[in-house]
Amino acid sequence: MTDIADITATDLSAAGVFALGDRSVNRMGYGAMQLAGPGVFGPPKDRNVAIAVLRAAAARGVNHIDTSDFYGPHVTNQLIREALHPYPDDLVIVTKVGAVRGSDASWIHALTPADLTRAVHDNLKNLGLDALDVVNLRVGGVHEPNESSIAQQFETLAELQRQGLIRQLGLSNVTPAQIREARGIAKVVCVQNHYNLVHRADDALIDELAGSGIAHVPFFPLGGFTPLQSATLSQAAAQIGATAMQTALAWLLSRAPNILLIPGTSSLGHLGENLAAAALTLPPDVRARLDTIGGSERQ
């Protein structure tokens, strides 16, 4: 097992910081989804290891953790509370609402005002907080957004924000039109969409958000349930002496200054590898080669 001291070797500040509303976070963060059981359902295989991963991430300087009460459900939030509460002053916990889990581990939309209000209170309870740092409204399908109006849902969260239960609001799995609709209701500090080296549908949106000071937080930055596979990526990684996944994370950090990363893992070893990408600089020729990935290589 990787020792926590080994993980602290990389300076996360090398990747820079970006603002989430009135808080600044290191651009390399951590996603807690994989701490739950298989299929993001049920308890972790080893609770002690899950706790150790969270504590190692915080000790290493991770101050942006992404979670949701529908991971498990309730599992990851309860792990975060056990591992890190009382929370470091600089830690920003970003959660999301908009779904619940069926008894068969299915993902079920839960987007009525009552659903969203209940979800916010569940997140508060399980995280042990009086107010949530950032809440993302999660809409759309498993991977891709749809074109429905999100006005009623975002207005519900904006009201909970006015009540002091939420500090900042964000969006997940949304279209540019839905982002514009939400920004007409309340301030949006981040957008969490499917994006990685081979899934590039958000290229124009990332640049648009950067111009507005809004963070883009890719979900599935390493491919999610199907890890990225690319001959070009493998060759580039070999050239710079890094793993393919480290190289893919470094490419995302180089892509735009408003990209915040939340790679997830339940392994101390993989945590250390992911965090080390914060200090990885891509030579211009490697970056240019990675930029061309597309066509048959896109998964």
Coordinates of C-alpha atoms in Angstrom, one line a residue:
M1 CA 0.0 0.0 0.0
T2 CA 1.2 3.5 -0.8
D3 CA 2.2 5.5 2.2
I4 CA 0.6 8.9 2.8
A5 CA 4.0 10.4 2.9
D6 CA 4.7 9.3 -0.7
I7 CA 1.5 11.1 -1.8
T8 CA 2.6 14.4 -0.3
A9 CA 5.6 14.7 -2.6
T10 CA 3.8 16.7 -5.4
D11 CA 2.9 20.3 -4.9
L12 CA -0.7 20.7 -6.1
S13 CA -0.3 24.5 -6.4
A14 CA 1.9 23.8 -9.5
A15 CA -1.4 23.4 -11.5
G16 CA -2.7 26.8 -10.2
V17 CA -5.9 27.8 -8.6
F18 CA -9.4 28.9 -9.8
A19 CA -12.3 30.5 -8.0
L20 CA -15.5 28.8 -7.1
G21 CA -17.6 31.8 -6.2
D22 CA -15.8 33.6 -3.4
R23 CA -13.5 30.6 -2.7
S24 CA -10.3 29.6 -4.5
V25 CA -9.4 26.0 -4.9
N26 CA -6.5 24.1 -6.3
R27 CA -7.2 23.0 -9.9
M28 CA -6.4 19.4 -9.0
G29 CA -9.2 18.1 -6.7
Y30 CA -10.8 14.7 -5.9
G31 CA -14.0 13.0 -6.8
A32 CA -15.5 10.7 -4.2
M33 CA -17.8 8.7 -6.4
Q34 CA -15.6 5.6 -6.5
L35 CA -15.5 5.3 -2.7
A36 CA -18.9 3.7 -2.8
G37 CA -19.4 0.0 -3.7
P38 CA -19.5 -1.5 -7.2
G39 CA -21.8 0.5 -9.5
V40 CA -21.5 3.4 -7.0
F41 CA -23.9 1.5 -4.8
G42 CA -23.6 0.2 -1.2
P43 CA -20.6 0.4 1.1
P44 CA -17.0 0.3 0.1
K45 CA -15.1 -3.0 0.0
D46 CA -12.8 -1.6 2.7
R47 CA -14.1 1.3 4.8
N48 CA -10.7 1.9 6.4
V49 CA -9.0 2.3 3.0
A50 CA -11.7 4.7 1.8
I51 CA -11.2 6.8 5.0
A52 CA -7.4 6.7 4.4
V53 CA -7.8 7.9 0.7
L54 CA -9.9 10.9 1.8
R55 CA -7.4 11.8 4.6
A56 CA -4.5 11.4 2.2
A57 CA -6.1 13.7 -0.3
A58 CA -6.7 16.4 2.2
A59 CA -3.2 16.0 3.7
R60 CA -1.8 16.4 0.2
G61 CA -3.5 19.7 -0.3
V62 CA -6.7 18.7 -2.1
N63 CA -9.2 21.4 -1.1
H64 CA -12.0 20.6 -3.7
I65 CA -13.9 17.4 -3.2
D66 CA -16.8 16.4 -5.4
T67 CA -19.6 14.2 -4.0
S68 CA -23.3 13.6 -3.9
D69 CA -25.7 12.0 -1.5
F70 CA -26.9 9.7 -4.3
Y71 CA -23.5 8.0 -4.3
G72 CA -24.1 4.9 -2.3
P73 CA -26.7 6.4 -1.6
H74 CA -25.4 8.4 1.4
V75 CA -22.1 6.4 1.5
T76 CA -19.6 8.9 0.2
N77 CA -21.0 11.8 2.2
Q78 CA -20.9 9.8 5.4
L79 CA -17.3 8.7 4.6
I80 CA -16.3 12.3 4.0
R81 CA -17.8 13.4 7.3
E82 CA -16.1 10.5 9.2
A83 CA -12.7 11.1 7.6
L84 CA -12.5 14.9 7.6
H85 CA -15.0 16.6 9.9
P86 CA -14.4 19.1 11.4
Y87 CA -13.4 20.3 7.9
P88 CA -10.3 22.3 7.1
D89 CA -11.1 26.0 6.6
D90 CA -10.0 25.9 3.0
L91 CA -11.9 22.8 2.0
V92 CA -14.7 23.3 -0.6
I93 CA -17.2 20.4 -0.8
V94 CA -19.2 20.4 -4.0
T95 CA -22.3 18.2 -4.1
K96 CA -25.0 17.6 -6.6
V97 CA -28.8 16.9 -6.5
G98 CA -31.3 15.7 -9.1
A99 CA -31.3 12.0 -8.7
V100 CA -32.0 9.1 -6.3
R101 CA -31.1 5.5 -6.4
G102 CA -33.5 2.6 -6.8
S103 CA -33.2 -0.6 -4.7
D104 CA -31.8 -2.2 -7.8
A105 CA -29.0 0.4 -8.0
S106 CA -30.8 2.2 -10.8
W107 CA -30.4 6.0 -11.3
I108 CA -33.8 7.8 -11.1
H109 CA -34.4 11.5 -11.8
A110 CA -35.6 13.4 -8.7
L111 CA -36.1 16.9 -9.9
T112 CA -39.3 18.2 -8.4
P113 CA -39.0 21.1 -5.9
A114 CA -39.7 18.6 -3.0
D115 CA -37.1 16.2 -4.3
L116 CA -34.5 18.9 -4.6
T117 CA -35.3 20.4 -1.2
R118 CA -35.1 16.9 0.4
A119 CA -31.8 16.2 -1.3
V120 CA -30.2 19.5 0.0
H121 CA -31.3 18.6 3.5
D122 CA -29.9 15.0 3.1
N123 CA -26.6 16.4 2.0
L124 CA -26.5 18.8 4.9
K125 CA -27.2 16.0 7.4
N126 CA -24.8 13.4 6.0
L127 CA -21.9 15.9 5.5
G128 CA -22.6 17.5 8.9
L129 CA -22.9 21.1 7.5
D130 CA -25.1 24.0 8.2
A131 CA -24.7 25.2 4.6
L132 CA -23.4 23.5 1.5
D133 CA -20.4 25.2 -0.3
V134 CA -21.6 24.5 -3.8
V135 CA -24.6 22.5 -5.1
N136 CA -24.8 21.4 -8.7
L137 CA -28.2 20.8 -10.3
R138 CA -27.7 17.5 -12.2
V139 CA -30.0 17.0 -15.2
G140 CA -29.9 15.1 -18.5
G141 CA -29.0 11.4 -19.0
V142 CA -26.2 9.3 -17.7
H143 CA -23.6 10.9 -20.0
E144 CA -25.3 13.6 -22.1
P145 CA -27.7 16.5 -21.4
N146 CA -31.2 17.0 -22.8
E147 CA -32.9 20.2 -24.0
S148 CA -35.5 20.5 -21.3
S149 CA -36.1 23.7 -19.3
I150 CA -34.4 23.8 -15.9
A151 CA -36.0 27.0 -14.7
Q152 CA -38.2 25.5 -12.0
Q153 CA -35.4 23.3 -10.7
F154 CA -32.8 26.1 -10.6
E155 CA -35.3 28.5 -9.0
T156 CA -35.8 26.0 -6.2
L157 CA -32.1 25.9 -5.5
A158 CA -31.9 29.6 -5.7
E159 CA -34.6 29.9 -3.0
L160 CA -32.6 27.5 -0.8
Q161 CA -29.6 29.7 -1.4
R162 CA -31.5 32.7 -0.2
Q163 CA -32.4 30.8 2.9
G164 CA -28.7 30.3 3.6
L165 CA -28.6 26.5 3.1
I166 CA -26.4 26.8 -0.1
R167 CA -23.6 29.3 -0.7
Q168 CA -23.0 28.8 -4.4
L169 CA -24.8 27.2 -7.3
G170 CA -23.6 25.2 -10.3
L171 CA -24.9 22.9 -13.0
S172 CA -24.1 19.4 -14.2
N173 CA -24.8 17.7 -17.6
V174 CA -26.3 20.7 -19.2
T175 CA -26.4 22.5 -22.6
P176 CA -25.4 26.1 -23.3
A177 CA -29.0 27.1 -23.5
Q178 CA -29.7 25.6 -20.0
I179 CA -26.7 27.5 -18.7
R180 CA -28.0 30.8 -20.0
E181 CA -31.4 30.0 -18.5
A182 CA -29.9 29.3 -15.1
R183 CA -27.7 32.4 -15.2
G184 CA -30.9 34.5 -15.7
I185 CA -32.1 33.2 -12.3
A186 CA -28.9 33.1 -10.1
K187 CA -25.1 33.2 -10.4
V188 CA -23.5 30.0 -11.7
V189 CA -20.0 29.3 -10.5
C190 CA -19.3 26.0 -12.2
V191 CA -20.5 23.6 -14.9
Q192 CA -19.8 19.9 -14.6
N193 CA -20.1 18.2 -18.0
H194 CA -18.7 15.1 -19.7
Y195 CA -15.4 16.1 -21.2
N196 CA -12.0 14.5 -21.6
L197 CA -9.1 14.1 -24.1
V198 CA -11.3 12.1 -26.5
H199 CA -14.8 13.4 -25.7
R200 CA -14.5 17.0 -26.8
A201 CA -18.1 18.2 -27.3
D202 CA -17.6 21.1 -24.8
D203 CA -14.6 22.7 -26.5
A204 CA -16.4 25.9 -27.4
L205 CA -18.3 26.0 -24.1
I206 CA -15.1 25.8 -22.0
D207 CA -13.7 28.9 -23.7
E208 CA -17.1 30.7 -23.3
L209 CA -17.2 29.8 -19.6
A210 CA -13.6 31.0 -19.1
G211 CA -14.5 34.4 -20.4
S212 CA -17.3 34.6 -17.8
G213 CA -15.1 33.4 -14.9
I214 CA -17.0 30.1 -14.6
A215 CA -15.2 26.9 -13.8
H216 CA -15.7 23.8 -16.1
V217 CA -15.3 20.6 -14.1
P218 CA -15.1 17.6 -16.4
F219 CA -16.8 14.4 -15.2
F220 CA -15.3 11.2 -16.4
P221 CA -12.0 13.0 -17.0
L222 CA -10.3 9.6 -17.5
G223 CA -13.2 8.0 -19.3
G224 CA -15.3 7.0 -16.4
F225 CA -16.5 3.3 -16.4
T226 CA -14.6 2.8 -19.7
P227 CA -11.0 4.1 -19.2
L228 CA -9.5 6.2 -22.1
Q229 CA -7.8 4.2 -24.8
S230 CA -5.7 5.9 -27.4
A231 CA -2.5 4.8 -29.2
T232 CA -1.5 8.5 -29.5
L233 CA -2.0 9.0 -25.8
S234 CA 0.0 5.9 -24.9
Q235 CA 2.9 7.1 -27.2
A236 CA 2.8 10.6 -25.7
A237 CA 2.9 9.2 -22.1
A238 CA 5.9 7.0 -22.9
Q239 CA 7.7 9.9 -24.4
I240 CA 7.4 12.0 -21.2
G241 CA 7.8 9.1 -18.8
A242 CA 4.3 9.3 -17.3
T243 CA 1.3 7.0 -17.3
A244 CA -1.4 7.5 -19.9
M245 CA -3.9 8.6 -17.2
Q246 CA -1.4 11.2 -15.8
T247 CA -0.9 12.5 -19.3
A248 CA -4.6 12.8 -20.0
L249 CA -5.0 14.8 -16.7
A250 CA -2.1 17.0 -17.6
W251 CA -3.7 17.7 -21.0
L252 CA -6.9 18.8 -19.3
L253 CA -5.0 21.2 -17.0
S254 CA -3.2 22.6 -20.1
R255 CA -6.5 22.9 -22.1
A256 CA -7.9 26.0 -20.2
P257 CA -7.3 27.8 -16.9
N258 CA -10.9 27.4 -15.8
I259 CA -10.8 23.6 -15.9
L260 CA -10.9 22.0 -12.4
L261 CA -10.2 18.3 -12.1
I262 CA -11.9 15.8 -9.8
P263 CA -10.4 12.4 -10.8
G264 CA -11.7 9.7 -8.5
T265 CA -10.2 6.6 -7.0
S266 CA -10.6 4.2 -4.1
S267 CA -6.8 3.4 -4.1
L268 CA -4.1 5.3 -2.3
G269 CA -1.7 4.3 -5.1
H270 CA -3.9 5.7 -7.9
L271 CA -4.6 8.8 -5.8
G272 CA -0.8 9.5 -5.7
E273 CA -0.5 9.0 -9.4
N274 CA -3.5 11.3 -10.2
L275 CA -2.2 14.1 -7.9
A276 CA 1.2 13.9 -9.4
A277 CA -0.2 15.0 -12.7
A278 CA -0.6 18.5 -11.2
A279 CA 3.1 19.0 -11.6
L280 CA 3.4 17.5 -15.1
T281 CA 4.2 19.9 -17.9
L282 CA 3.5 18.8 -21.5
P283 CA 6.2 19.7 -24.1
P284 CA 4.6 21.7 -26.9
D285 CA 5.0 18.9 -29.4
V286 CA 3.3 16.4 -27.1
R287 CA 0.5 18.8 -26.4
A288 CA 0.0 19.4 -30.1
R289 CA -0.1 15.7 -30.8
L290 CA -2.7 15.1 -28.1
D291 CA -4.8 18.0 -29.4
T292 CA -5.3 16.1 -32.6
I293 CA -6.8 13.0 -31.0
G294 CA -10.2 12.3 -32.7
G295 CA -11.9 10.3 -35.4
S296 CA -11.5 6.6 -34.8
E297 CA -9.7 7.2 -31.5
R298 CA -12.7 8.9 -29.9
Q299 CA -14.5 6.6 -27.5

